Short mmCIF file of C-alpha atoms and ligand atoms in Angstrom, two decimals:
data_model
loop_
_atom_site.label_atom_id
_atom_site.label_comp_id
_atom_site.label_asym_id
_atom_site.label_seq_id
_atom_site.Cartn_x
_atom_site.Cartn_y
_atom_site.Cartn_z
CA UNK A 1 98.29 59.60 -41.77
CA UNK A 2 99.07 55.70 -41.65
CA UNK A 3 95.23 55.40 -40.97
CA UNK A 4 93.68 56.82 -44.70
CA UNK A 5 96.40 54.44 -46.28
CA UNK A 6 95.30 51.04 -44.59
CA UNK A 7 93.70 49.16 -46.91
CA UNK A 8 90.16 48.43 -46.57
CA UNK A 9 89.37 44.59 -45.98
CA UNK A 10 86.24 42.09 -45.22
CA UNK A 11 86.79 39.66 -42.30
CA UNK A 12 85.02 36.01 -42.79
CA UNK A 13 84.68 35.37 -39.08
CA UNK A 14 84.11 37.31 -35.73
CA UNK A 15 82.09 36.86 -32.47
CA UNK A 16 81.89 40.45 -31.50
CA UNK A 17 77.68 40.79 -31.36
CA UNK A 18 78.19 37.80 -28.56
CA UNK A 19 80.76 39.30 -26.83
CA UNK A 20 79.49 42.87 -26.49
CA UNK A 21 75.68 41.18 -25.61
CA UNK A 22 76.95 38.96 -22.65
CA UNK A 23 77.70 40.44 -19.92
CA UNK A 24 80.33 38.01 -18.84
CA UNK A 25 81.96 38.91 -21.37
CA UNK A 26 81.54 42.55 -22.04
CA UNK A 27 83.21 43.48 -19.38
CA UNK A 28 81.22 47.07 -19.95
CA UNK A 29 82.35 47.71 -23.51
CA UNK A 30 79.95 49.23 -26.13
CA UNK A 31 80.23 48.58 -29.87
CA UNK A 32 80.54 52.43 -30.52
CA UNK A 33 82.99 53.19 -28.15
CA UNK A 34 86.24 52.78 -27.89
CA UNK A 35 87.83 50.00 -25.82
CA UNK A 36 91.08 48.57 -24.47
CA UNK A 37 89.32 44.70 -24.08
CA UNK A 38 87.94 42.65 -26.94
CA UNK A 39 89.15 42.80 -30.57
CA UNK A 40 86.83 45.11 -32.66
CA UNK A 41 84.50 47.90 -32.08
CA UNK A 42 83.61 50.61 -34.30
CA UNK A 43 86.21 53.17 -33.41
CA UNK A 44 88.93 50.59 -34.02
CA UNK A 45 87.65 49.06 -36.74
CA UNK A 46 87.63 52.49 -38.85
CA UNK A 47 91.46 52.88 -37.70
CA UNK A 48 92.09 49.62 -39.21
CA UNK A 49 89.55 50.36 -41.90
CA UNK A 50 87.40 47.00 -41.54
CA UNK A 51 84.82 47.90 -43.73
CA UNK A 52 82.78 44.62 -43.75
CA UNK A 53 83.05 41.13 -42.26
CA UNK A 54 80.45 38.35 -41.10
CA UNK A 55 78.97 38.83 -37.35
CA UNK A 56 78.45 35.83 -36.01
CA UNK A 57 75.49 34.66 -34.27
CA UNK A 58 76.50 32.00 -31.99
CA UNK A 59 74.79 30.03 -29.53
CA UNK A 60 76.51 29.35 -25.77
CA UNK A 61 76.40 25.99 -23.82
CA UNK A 62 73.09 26.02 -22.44
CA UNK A 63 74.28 26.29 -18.93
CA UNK A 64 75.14 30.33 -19.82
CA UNK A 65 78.38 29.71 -17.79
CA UNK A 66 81.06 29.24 -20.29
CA UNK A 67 83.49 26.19 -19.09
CA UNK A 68 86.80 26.92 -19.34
CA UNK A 69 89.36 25.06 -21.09
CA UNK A 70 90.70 23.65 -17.76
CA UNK A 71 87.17 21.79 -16.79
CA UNK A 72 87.37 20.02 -20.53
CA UNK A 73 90.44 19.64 -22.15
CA UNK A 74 92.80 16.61 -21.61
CA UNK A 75 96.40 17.18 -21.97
CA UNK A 76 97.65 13.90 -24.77
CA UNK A 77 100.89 13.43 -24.91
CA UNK A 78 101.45 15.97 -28.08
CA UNK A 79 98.70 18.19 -27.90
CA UNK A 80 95.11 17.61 -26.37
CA UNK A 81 91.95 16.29 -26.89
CA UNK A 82 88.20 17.82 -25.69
CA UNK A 83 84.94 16.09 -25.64
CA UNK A 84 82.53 17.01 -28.16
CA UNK A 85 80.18 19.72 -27.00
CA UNK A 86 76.87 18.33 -26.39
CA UNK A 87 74.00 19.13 -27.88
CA UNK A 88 71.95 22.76 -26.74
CA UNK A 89 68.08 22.42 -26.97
CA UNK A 90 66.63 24.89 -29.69
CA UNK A 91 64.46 26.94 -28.09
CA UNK A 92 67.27 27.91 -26.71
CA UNK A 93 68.99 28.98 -29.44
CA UNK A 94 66.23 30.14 -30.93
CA UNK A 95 65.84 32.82 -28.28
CA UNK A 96 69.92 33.53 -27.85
CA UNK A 97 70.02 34.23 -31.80
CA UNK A 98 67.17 36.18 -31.80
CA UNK A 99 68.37 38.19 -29.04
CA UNK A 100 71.39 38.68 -30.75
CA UNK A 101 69.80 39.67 -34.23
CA UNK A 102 68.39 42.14 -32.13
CA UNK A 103 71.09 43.32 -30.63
CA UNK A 104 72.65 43.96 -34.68
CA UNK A 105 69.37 46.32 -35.78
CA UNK A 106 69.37 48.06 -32.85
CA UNK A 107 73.09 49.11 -33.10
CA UNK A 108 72.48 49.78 -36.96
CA UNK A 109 68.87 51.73 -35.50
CA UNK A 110 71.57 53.44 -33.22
CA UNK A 111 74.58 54.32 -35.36
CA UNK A 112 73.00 56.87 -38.12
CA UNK A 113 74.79 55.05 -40.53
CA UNK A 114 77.96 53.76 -39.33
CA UNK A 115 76.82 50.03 -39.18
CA UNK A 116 74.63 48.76 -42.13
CA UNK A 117 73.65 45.38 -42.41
CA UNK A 118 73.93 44.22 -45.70
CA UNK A 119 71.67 41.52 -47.51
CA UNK A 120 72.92 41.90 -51.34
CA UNK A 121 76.04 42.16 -52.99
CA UNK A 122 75.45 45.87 -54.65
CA UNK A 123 74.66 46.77 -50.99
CA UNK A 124 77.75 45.51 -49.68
CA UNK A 125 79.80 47.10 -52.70
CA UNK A 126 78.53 50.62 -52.24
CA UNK A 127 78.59 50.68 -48.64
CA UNK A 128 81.85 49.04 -48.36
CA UNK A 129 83.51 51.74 -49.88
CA UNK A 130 81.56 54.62 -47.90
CA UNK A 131 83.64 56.36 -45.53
CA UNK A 132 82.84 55.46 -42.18
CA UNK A 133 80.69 52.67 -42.91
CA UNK A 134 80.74 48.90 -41.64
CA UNK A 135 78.99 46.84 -43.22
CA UNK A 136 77.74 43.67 -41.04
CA UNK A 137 76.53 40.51 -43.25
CA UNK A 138 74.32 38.17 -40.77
CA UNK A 139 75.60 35.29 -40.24
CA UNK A 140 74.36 31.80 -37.76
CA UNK A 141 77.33 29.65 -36.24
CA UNK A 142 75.49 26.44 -35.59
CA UNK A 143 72.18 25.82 -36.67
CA UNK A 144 70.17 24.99 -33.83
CA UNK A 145 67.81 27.86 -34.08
CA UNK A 146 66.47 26.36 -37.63
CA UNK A 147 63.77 24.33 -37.26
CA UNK A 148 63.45 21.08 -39.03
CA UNK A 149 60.96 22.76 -41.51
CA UNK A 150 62.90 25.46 -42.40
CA UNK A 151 60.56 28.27 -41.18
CA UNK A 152 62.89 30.25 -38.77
CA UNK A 153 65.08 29.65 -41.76
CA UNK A 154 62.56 31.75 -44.05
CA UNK A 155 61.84 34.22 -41.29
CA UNK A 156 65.35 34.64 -40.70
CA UNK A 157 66.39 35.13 -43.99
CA UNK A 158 64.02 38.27 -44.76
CA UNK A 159 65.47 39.68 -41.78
CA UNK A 160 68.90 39.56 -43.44
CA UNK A 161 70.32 36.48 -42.67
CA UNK A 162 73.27 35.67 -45.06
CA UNK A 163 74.97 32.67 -43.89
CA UNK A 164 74.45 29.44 -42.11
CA UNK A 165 77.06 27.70 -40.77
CA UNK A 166 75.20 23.67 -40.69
CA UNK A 167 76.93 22.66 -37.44
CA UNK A 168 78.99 24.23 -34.77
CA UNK A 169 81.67 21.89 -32.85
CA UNK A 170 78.68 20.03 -31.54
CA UNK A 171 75.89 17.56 -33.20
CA UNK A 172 72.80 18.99 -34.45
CA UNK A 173 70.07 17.35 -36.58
CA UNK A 174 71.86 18.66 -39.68
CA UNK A 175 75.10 16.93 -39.19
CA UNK A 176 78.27 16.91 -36.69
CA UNK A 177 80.74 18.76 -36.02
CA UNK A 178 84.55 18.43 -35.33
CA UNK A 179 85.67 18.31 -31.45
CA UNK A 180 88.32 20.30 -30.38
CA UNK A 181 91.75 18.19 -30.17
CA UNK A 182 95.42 18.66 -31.50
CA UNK A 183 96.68 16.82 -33.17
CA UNK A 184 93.76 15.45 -35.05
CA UNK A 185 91.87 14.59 -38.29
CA UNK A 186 88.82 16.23 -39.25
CA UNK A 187 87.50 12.63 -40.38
CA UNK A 188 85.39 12.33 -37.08
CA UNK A 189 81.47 10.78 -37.61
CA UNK A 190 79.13 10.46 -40.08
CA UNK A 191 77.97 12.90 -42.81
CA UNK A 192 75.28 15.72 -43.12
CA UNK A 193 71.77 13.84 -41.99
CA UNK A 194 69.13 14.24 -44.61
CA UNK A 195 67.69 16.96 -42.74
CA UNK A 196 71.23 18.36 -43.22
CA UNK A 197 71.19 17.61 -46.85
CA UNK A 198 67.82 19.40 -47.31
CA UNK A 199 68.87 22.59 -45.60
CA UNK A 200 71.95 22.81 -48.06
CA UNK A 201 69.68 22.91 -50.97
CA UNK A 202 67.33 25.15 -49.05
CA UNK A 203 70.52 27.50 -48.55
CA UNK A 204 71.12 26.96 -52.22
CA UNK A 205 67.53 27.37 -53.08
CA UNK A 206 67.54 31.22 -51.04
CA UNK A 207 71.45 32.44 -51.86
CA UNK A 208 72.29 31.71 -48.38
CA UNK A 209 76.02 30.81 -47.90
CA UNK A 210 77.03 27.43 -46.36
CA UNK A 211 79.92 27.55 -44.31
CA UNK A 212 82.24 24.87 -43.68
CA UNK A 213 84.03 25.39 -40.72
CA UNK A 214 83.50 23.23 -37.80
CA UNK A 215 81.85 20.90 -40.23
CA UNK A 216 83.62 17.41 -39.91
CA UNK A 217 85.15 15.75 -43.67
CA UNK A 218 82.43 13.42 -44.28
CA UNK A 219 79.79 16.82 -43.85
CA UNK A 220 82.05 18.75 -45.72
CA UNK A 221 82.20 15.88 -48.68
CA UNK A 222 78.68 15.72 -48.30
CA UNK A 223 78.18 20.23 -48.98
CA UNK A 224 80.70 19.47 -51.70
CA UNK A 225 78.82 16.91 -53.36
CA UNK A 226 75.44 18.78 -52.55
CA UNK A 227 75.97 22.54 -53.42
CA UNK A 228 75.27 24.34 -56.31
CA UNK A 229 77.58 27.21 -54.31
CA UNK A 230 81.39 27.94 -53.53
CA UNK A 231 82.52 26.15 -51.00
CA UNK A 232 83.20 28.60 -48.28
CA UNK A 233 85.05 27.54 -44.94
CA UNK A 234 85.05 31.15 -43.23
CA UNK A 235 87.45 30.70 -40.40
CA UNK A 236 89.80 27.72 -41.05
CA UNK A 237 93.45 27.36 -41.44
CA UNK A 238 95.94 24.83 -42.86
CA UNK A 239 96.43 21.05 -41.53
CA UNK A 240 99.56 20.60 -42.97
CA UNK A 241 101.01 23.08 -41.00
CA UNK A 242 98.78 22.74 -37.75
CA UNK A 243 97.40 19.18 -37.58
CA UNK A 244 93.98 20.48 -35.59
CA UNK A 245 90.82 18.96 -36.42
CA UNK A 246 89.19 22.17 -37.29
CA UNK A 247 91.56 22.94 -40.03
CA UNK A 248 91.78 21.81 -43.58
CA UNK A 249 93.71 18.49 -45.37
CA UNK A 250 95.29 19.00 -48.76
CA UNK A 251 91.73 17.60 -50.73
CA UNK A 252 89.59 19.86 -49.01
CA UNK A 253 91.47 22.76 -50.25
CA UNK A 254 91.43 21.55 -53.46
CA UNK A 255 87.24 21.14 -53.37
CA UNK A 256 87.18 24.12 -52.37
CA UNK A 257 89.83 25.19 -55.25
CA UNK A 258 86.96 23.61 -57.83
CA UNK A 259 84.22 24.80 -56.61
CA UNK A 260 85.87 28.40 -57.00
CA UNK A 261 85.49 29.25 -53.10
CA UNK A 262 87.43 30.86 -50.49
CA UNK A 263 89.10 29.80 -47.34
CA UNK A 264 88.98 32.66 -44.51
CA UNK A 265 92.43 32.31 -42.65
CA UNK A 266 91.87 32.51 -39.18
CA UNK A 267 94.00 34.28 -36.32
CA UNK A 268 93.63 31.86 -33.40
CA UNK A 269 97.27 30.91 -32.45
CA UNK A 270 96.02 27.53 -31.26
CA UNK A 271 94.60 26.92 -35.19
CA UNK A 272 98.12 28.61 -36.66
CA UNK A 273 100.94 26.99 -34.43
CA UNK A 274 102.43 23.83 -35.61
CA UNK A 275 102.80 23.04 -31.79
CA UNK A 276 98.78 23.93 -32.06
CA UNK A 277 99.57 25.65 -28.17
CA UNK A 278 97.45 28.32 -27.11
CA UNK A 279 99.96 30.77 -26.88
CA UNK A 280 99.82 34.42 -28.17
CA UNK A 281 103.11 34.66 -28.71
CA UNK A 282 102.98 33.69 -32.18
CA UNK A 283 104.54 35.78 -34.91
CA UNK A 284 103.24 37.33 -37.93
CA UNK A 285 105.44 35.22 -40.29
CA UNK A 286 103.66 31.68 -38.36
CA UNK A 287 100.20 33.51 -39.69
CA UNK A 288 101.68 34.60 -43.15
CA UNK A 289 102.75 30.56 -43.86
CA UNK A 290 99.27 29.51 -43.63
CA UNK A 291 98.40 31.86 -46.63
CA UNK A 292 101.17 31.21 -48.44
CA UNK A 293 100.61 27.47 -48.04
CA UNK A 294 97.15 27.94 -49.45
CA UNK A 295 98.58 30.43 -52.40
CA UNK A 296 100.89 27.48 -53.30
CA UNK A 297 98.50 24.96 -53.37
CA UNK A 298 95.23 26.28 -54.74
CA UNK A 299 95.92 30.15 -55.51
CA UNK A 300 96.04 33.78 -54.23
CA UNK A 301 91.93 33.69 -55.51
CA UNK A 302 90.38 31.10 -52.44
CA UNK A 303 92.46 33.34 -49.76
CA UNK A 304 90.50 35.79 -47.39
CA UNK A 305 90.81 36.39 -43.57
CA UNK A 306 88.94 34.92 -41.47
CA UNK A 307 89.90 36.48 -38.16
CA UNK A 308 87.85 34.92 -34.90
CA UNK A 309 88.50 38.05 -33.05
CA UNK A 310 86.75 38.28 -30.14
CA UNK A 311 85.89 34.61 -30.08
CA UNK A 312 89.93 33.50 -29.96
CA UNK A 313 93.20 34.36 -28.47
CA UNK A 314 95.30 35.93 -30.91
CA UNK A 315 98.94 36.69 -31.36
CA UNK A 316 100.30 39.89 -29.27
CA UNK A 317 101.27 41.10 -32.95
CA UNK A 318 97.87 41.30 -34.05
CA UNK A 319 96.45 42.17 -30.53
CA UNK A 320 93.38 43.27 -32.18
CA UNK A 321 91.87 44.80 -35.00
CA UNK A 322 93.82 47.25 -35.44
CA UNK A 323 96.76 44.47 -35.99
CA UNK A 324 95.11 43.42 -39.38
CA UNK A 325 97.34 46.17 -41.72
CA UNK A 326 100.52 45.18 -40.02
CA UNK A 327 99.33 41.43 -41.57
CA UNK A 328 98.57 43.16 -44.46
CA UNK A 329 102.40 44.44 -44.40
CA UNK A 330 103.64 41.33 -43.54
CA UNK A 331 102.07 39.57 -46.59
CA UNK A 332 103.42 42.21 -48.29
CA UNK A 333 107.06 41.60 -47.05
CA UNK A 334 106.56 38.04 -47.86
CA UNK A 335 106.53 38.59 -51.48
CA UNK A 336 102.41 38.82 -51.97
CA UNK A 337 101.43 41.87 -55.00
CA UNK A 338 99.74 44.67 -54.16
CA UNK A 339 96.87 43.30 -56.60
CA UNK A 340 96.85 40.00 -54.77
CA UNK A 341 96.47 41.73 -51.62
CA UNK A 342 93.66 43.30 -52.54
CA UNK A 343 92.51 39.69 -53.67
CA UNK A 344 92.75 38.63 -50.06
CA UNK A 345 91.65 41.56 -48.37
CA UNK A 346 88.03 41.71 -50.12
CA UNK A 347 87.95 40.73 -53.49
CA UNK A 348 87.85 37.54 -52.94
CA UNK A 349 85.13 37.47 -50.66
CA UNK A 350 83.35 39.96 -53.07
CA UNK A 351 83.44 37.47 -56.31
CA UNK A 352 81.88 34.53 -53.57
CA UNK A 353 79.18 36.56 -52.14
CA UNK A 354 78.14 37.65 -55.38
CA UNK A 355 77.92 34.09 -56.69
CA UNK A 356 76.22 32.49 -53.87
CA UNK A 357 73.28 35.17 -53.34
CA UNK A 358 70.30 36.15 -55.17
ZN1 ZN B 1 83.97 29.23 -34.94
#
């Protein structure tokens, strides 16, 4: 009953193809069946009615064991600070995002046409609104696995790669990104490299998106000053409110205002707390400031989510996917229209999509 009146939304950020690939952290799940771990799979996501978000390709530390936030964080007097990720050699993430792009066709081989993965906006429009449909756009977090002559990049994108995040929290030959520490500026090393400059325009040159999060400010000036595209940060929240470096000052939001891009709020309670604590219990109304923050400052039209799940702990209100309408309700108790819910819930990601690819 509650379930055919959910309304349908896009999601700008999730790890899911990692987490249902690796065994460590499968824990046994598959993507078609239904689960009590992780955040999305396909039965859940139809409750919720996700009809479309960004999968994430992402590449591990190279070590394949994960380390935990005990072996690298360092507790600061008001938050805490963690070394920047070192670099990961490419073939290795070369062979972990293949693997993984794999791992997307053959679920969409496997689902008879419950998963489709999307490489143009009329496909995403029409599928979007098919019942019992998701609709995966391809995305890379990090981009080791690009070569410095752009082949991969080619090959990649006539398999249906959409999106490119330049950098993950780790340096690259494109650029650097922003370690992990609370409180903290995003202003941390230099800019995009010129091989980091080129593959913007390359992006530009093939409709690929460029997103910004985990890029540090002087990358991100750099993207703003290079692109012909919106700027896009798909999983990034408000510095104002939580000072943590991978969140956005008051002048990115408003490039990002000019540029007529979007900003996908994201759900990890250590990105949405103003204590920036990972601690799930973090209510709905904590979440629903961030978009009202950004509403205030640049308008209801650069808002989308941008959720993290299954990459990032998330408040015990949300719990999961299937959370997402009661945010959708609480944005609506907050005083947000019905039409500028719908802004936030796909539209918005619609108009950007449609403007950055070919
Ligand atoms: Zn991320």
């Amino acid at each position: 009953m509650e379930v055919t009146t959910n309304m349908p939304f896009f999601d700008g950020h999730n790890d899911t193809l990692l987490s249902i690939y690796l065994p460590s952290r499968s824990k046994g799940r598959h993507f078609f069946e239904e689960s009590t771990k992780g955040h999305i799979d396909y039965p859940r996501a139809m409750r919720a009615n996700m009809k479309g978000g960004f999968f994430a390709m992402f590449t591990t530390p190279q070590s394949g064991l994960e380390p935990t936030m005990d072996d690298v964080i360092q507790q600061t007097e008001e938050g805490y600070e963690m070394e920047l990720a070192p670099p990961i050699d490419p073939q290795y993430a070369r062979m972990l995002t293949v693997a993984l792009m794999a791992k997307l066709f053959r679920l969409e081989a496997d689902s008879k046409g419950k998963l489709k993965v999307v490489r143009n906006i009329e496909d995403l429009k029409t599928s979007f609104f098919k019942e019992g449909v998701l609709s995966a756009v391809m995305h890379i977090e990090g981009a080791e696995a690009i070569d410095a002559e752009f082949n991969n990049l080619h090959v990649f994108y006539q398999a249906g790669l959409r999106s490119i995040g330049p950098v993950w929290s780790r340096p690259n030959i494109f650029g650097n990104g922003v370690p992990f520490a609370f409180p903290g500026s995003p202003d941390t090393g230099g800019g995009l490299t010129f091989k980091g400059r080129e593959l913007i325009k390359e992006c530009n040159d093939l409709g690929v998106l460029v997103d910004l999060s985990h890029l540090n400010l002087k990358g991100f000036r750099d993207v703003a000053r290079i692109s012909t595209a919106p700027l896009v940060a798909t999983h990034s929240n408000v510095h104002a409110i939580s000072p943590y470096t991978r969140n956005l000052l008051d002048d990115q939001l408003e490039m990002i205002k000019e540029s007529n891009g979007i900003v996908g709020i994201n759900f990890f309670v250590g990105m949405i707390r103003e204590d920036g604590k990972n601690n799930s219990d973090t209510s709905l109304k904590e979440i629903v400031r961030h978009f009202q923050y950004v509403a205030d400052k640049i308008g209801v039209a650069h808002l989308g989510f941008g959720s993290d799940f299954d990459g990032a702990l998330v408040s015990d209100e949300i719990g999961d996917v299937q959370g997402v309408p009661k945010l959708i309700q609480a944005l609506r108790d907050a005083g947000f229209a019905e039409e500028e819910l719908h802004l936030m819930a796909y539209k918005n990601w619609f108009r950007v999509l449609e403007s950055t690819w070919r």
